[in-house]
Amino acid sequence: MIEIIGAPFDVCGKRLGSRLGPIAMRLEGLVDGLRRLGHDVTDTGAVFDLDAWVPKSDSDRYARANEAYREITNRVAGAHRNGGVPFVIGGDHSISIGSIAGALRKY
């Protein structure tokens, strides 16, 4: 089973806005497309909600990033524990920190 994990995170990029990636991919039919290809898919929703959050300082940005990476790590590790294949969709490239850390808990 593929577990879609939304990570709408963009506070480590040059510009805010890539947090909209997961919702855009869902609106364009990601889940239905995977199902049409024959995959069993569960959309676990967003890891967190940044909504209109804007960092006030670098320390604020880094604190939020560490929080996000920990949550992504936990969700990816949970997908592996459940026998699923985590499919993390998100914002900026820094979310790979949590994705890789979660996979390392399994492997």
mmCIF file of C-alpha atoms in Angstrom:
data_model
loop_
_atom_site.group_PDB
_atom_site.id
_atom_site.type_symbol
_atom_site.label_atom_id
_atom_site.label_comp_id
_atom_site.label_asym_id
_atom_site.label_seq_id
_atom_site.Cartn_x
_atom_site.Cartn_y
_atom_site.Cartn_z
ATOM 1 C CA MET A 1 0.000 0.000 0.000
ATOM 2 C CA ILE A 2 1.207 3.498 -0.849
ATOM 3 C CA GLU A 3 0.741 5.989 1.979
ATOM 4 C CA ILE A 4 0.580 9.581 0.739
ATOM 5 C CA ILE A 5 2.123 11.878 3.358
ATOM 6 C CA GLY A 6 1.570 15.574 2.753
ATOM 7 C CA ALA A 7 4.405 17.825 3.910
ATOM 8 C CA PRO A 8 3.349 21.383 3.050
ATOM 9 C CA PHE A 9 6.610 22.914 4.239
ATOM 10 C CA ASP A 10 8.489 25.749 2.568
ATOM 11 C CA VAL A 11 10.218 27.847 5.218
ATOM 12 C CA CYS A 12 13.736 26.728 4.270
ATOM 13 C CA GLY A 13 13.470 27.765 0.640
ATOM 14 C CA LYS A 14 14.286 31.147 -0.856
ATOM 15 C CA ARG A 15 10.609 31.998 -1.214
ATOM 16 C CA LEU A 16 7.460 30.863 0.511
ATOM 17 C CA GLY A 17 4.844 29.110 -1.607
ATOM 18 C CA SER A 18 5.989 25.557 -2.263
ATOM 19 C CA ARG A 19 3.843 24.533 0.715
ATOM 20 C CA LEU A 20 1.009 24.577 -1.826
ATOM 21 C CA GLY A 21 2.521 21.607 -3.676
ATOM 22 C CA PRO A 22 0.700 18.815 -1.828
ATOM 23 C CA ILE A 23 -2.750 20.347 -2.270
ATOM 24 C CA ALA A 24 -2.032 21.081 -5.934
ATOM 25 C CA MET A 25 -0.998 17.465 -6.526
ATOM 26 C CA ARG A 26 -4.138 16.222 -4.812
ATOM 27 C CA LEU A 27 -6.339 18.581 -6.812
ATOM 28 C CA GLU A 28 -4.745 17.306 -10.007
ATOM 29 C CA GLY A 29 -5.714 13.741 -9.129
ATOM 30 C CA LEU A 30 -2.575 12.132 -7.699
ATOM 31 C CA VAL A 31 -4.463 9.575 -5.585
ATOM 32 C CA ASP A 32 -6.931 8.633 -8.332
ATOM 33 C CA GLY A 33 -4.099 8.389 -10.844
ATOM 34 C CA LEU A 34 -2.166 5.964 -8.657
ATOM 35 C CA ARG A 35 -5.314 3.914 -8.110
ATOM 36 C CA ARG A 36 -5.956 3.751 -11.865
ATOM 37 C CA LEU A 37 -2.470 2.268 -12.168
ATOM 38 C CA GLY A 38 -3.575 -0.501 -9.833
ATOM 39 C CA HIS A 39 -2.050 0.681 -6.554
ATOM 40 C CA ASP A 40 -3.712 0.507 -3.169
ATOM 41 C CA VAL A 41 -3.415 4.079 -1.870
ATOM 42 C CA THR A 42 -4.176 5.785 1.427
ATOM 43 C CA ASP A 43 -3.899 9.549 1.740
ATOM 44 C CA THR A 44 -2.882 10.236 5.333
ATOM 45 C CA GLY A 45 -3.312 13.991 4.966
ATOM 46 C CA ALA A 46 -0.960 16.762 5.948
ATOM 47 C CA VAL A 47 1.752 16.258 8.526
ATOM 48 C CA PHE A 48 1.177 19.799 9.793
ATOM 49 C CA ASP A 49 -0.600 22.983 8.808
ATOM 50 C CA LEU A 50 1.458 26.076 8.095
ATOM 51 C CA ASP A 51 -1.516 27.919 6.593
ATOM 52 C CA ALA A 52 -0.390 31.562 6.520
ATOM 53 C CA TRP A 53 2.549 31.103 8.933
ATOM 54 C CA VAL A 54 5.534 33.288 8.093
ATOM 55 C CA PRO A 55 8.848 32.974 9.973
ATOM 56 C CA LYS A 56 9.673 35.947 12.177
ATOM 57 C CA SER A 57 13.393 35.216 12.519
ATOM 58 C CA ASP A 58 15.996 32.648 11.561
ATOM 59 C CA SER A 59 15.681 30.957 14.951
ATOM 60 C CA ASP A 60 11.901 30.769 14.437
ATOM 61 C CA ARG A 61 12.482 29.263 10.981
ATOM 62 C CA TYR A 62 14.924 26.659 12.301
ATOM 63 C CA ALA A 63 12.698 25.689 15.226
ATOM 64 C CA ARG A 64 9.765 25.127 12.875
ATOM 65 C CA ALA A 65 11.988 23.196 10.464
ATOM 66 C CA ASN A 66 13.203 20.835 13.198
ATOM 67 C CA GLU A 67 9.617 20.275 14.313
ATOM 68 C CA ALA A 68 8.584 19.520 10.721
ATOM 69 C CA TYR A 69 11.470 17.127 10.088
ATOM 70 C CA ARG A 70 10.716 15.182 13.289
ATOM 71 C CA GLU A 71 7.050 14.814 12.340
ATOM 72 C CA ILE A 72 7.881 13.720 8.787
ATOM 73 C CA THR A 73 10.391 11.219 10.214
ATOM 74 C CA ASN A 74 7.710 9.757 12.481
ATOM 75 C CA ARG A 75 5.122 9.526 9.702
ATOM 76 C CA VAL A 76 7.543 7.857 7.266
ATOM 77 C CA ALA A 77 8.711 5.400 9.930
ATOM 78 C CA GLY A 78 5.055 4.670 10.760
ATOM 79 C CA ALA A 79 4.244 3.941 7.120
ATOM 80 C CA HIS A 80 7.127 1.448 7.022
ATOM 81 C CA ARG A 81 5.980 -0.168 10.283
ATOM 82 C CA ASN A 82 2.507 -0.603 8.769
ATOM 83 C CA GLY A 83 4.020 -2.358 5.754
ATOM 84 C CA GLY A 84 3.307 0.596 3.498
ATOM 85 C CA VAL A 85 5.386 2.548 1.039
ATOM 86 C CA PRO A 86 5.599 6.198 2.122
ATOM 87 C CA PHE A 87 5.122 8.731 -0.675
ATOM 88 C CA VAL A 88 6.017 12.143 0.742
ATOM 89 C CA ILE A 89 4.749 15.099 -1.257
ATOM 90 C CA GLY A 90 5.647 18.553 -0.267
ATOM 91 C CA GLY A 91 7.167 21.843 -0.454
ATOM 92 C CA ASP A 92 10.860 22.608 -0.373
ATOM 93 C CA HIS A 93 13.595 20.036 -0.788
ATOM 94 C CA SER A 94 14.560 20.146 2.878
ATOM 95 C CA ILE A 95 11.697 17.776 3.727
ATOM 96 C CA SER A 96 13.968 15.013 2.477
ATOM 97 C CA ILE A 97 15.724 15.271 5.858
ATOM 98 C CA GLY A 98 12.663 13.773 7.533
ATOM 99 C CA SER A 99 11.932 11.375 4.691
ATOM 100 C CA ILE A 100 15.414 9.872 4.783
ATOM 101 C CA ALA A 101 15.538 9.787 8.587
ATOM 102 C CA GLY A 102 12.236 7.892 8.649
ATOM 103 C CA ALA A 103 13.466 5.380 6.092
ATOM 104 C CA LEU A 104 16.682 4.881 8.069
ATOM 105 C CA ARG A 105 14.636 3.759 11.051
ATOM 106 C CA LYS A 106 13.502 0.848 8.893
ATOM 107 C CA TYR A 107 16.695 0.150 6.985
#
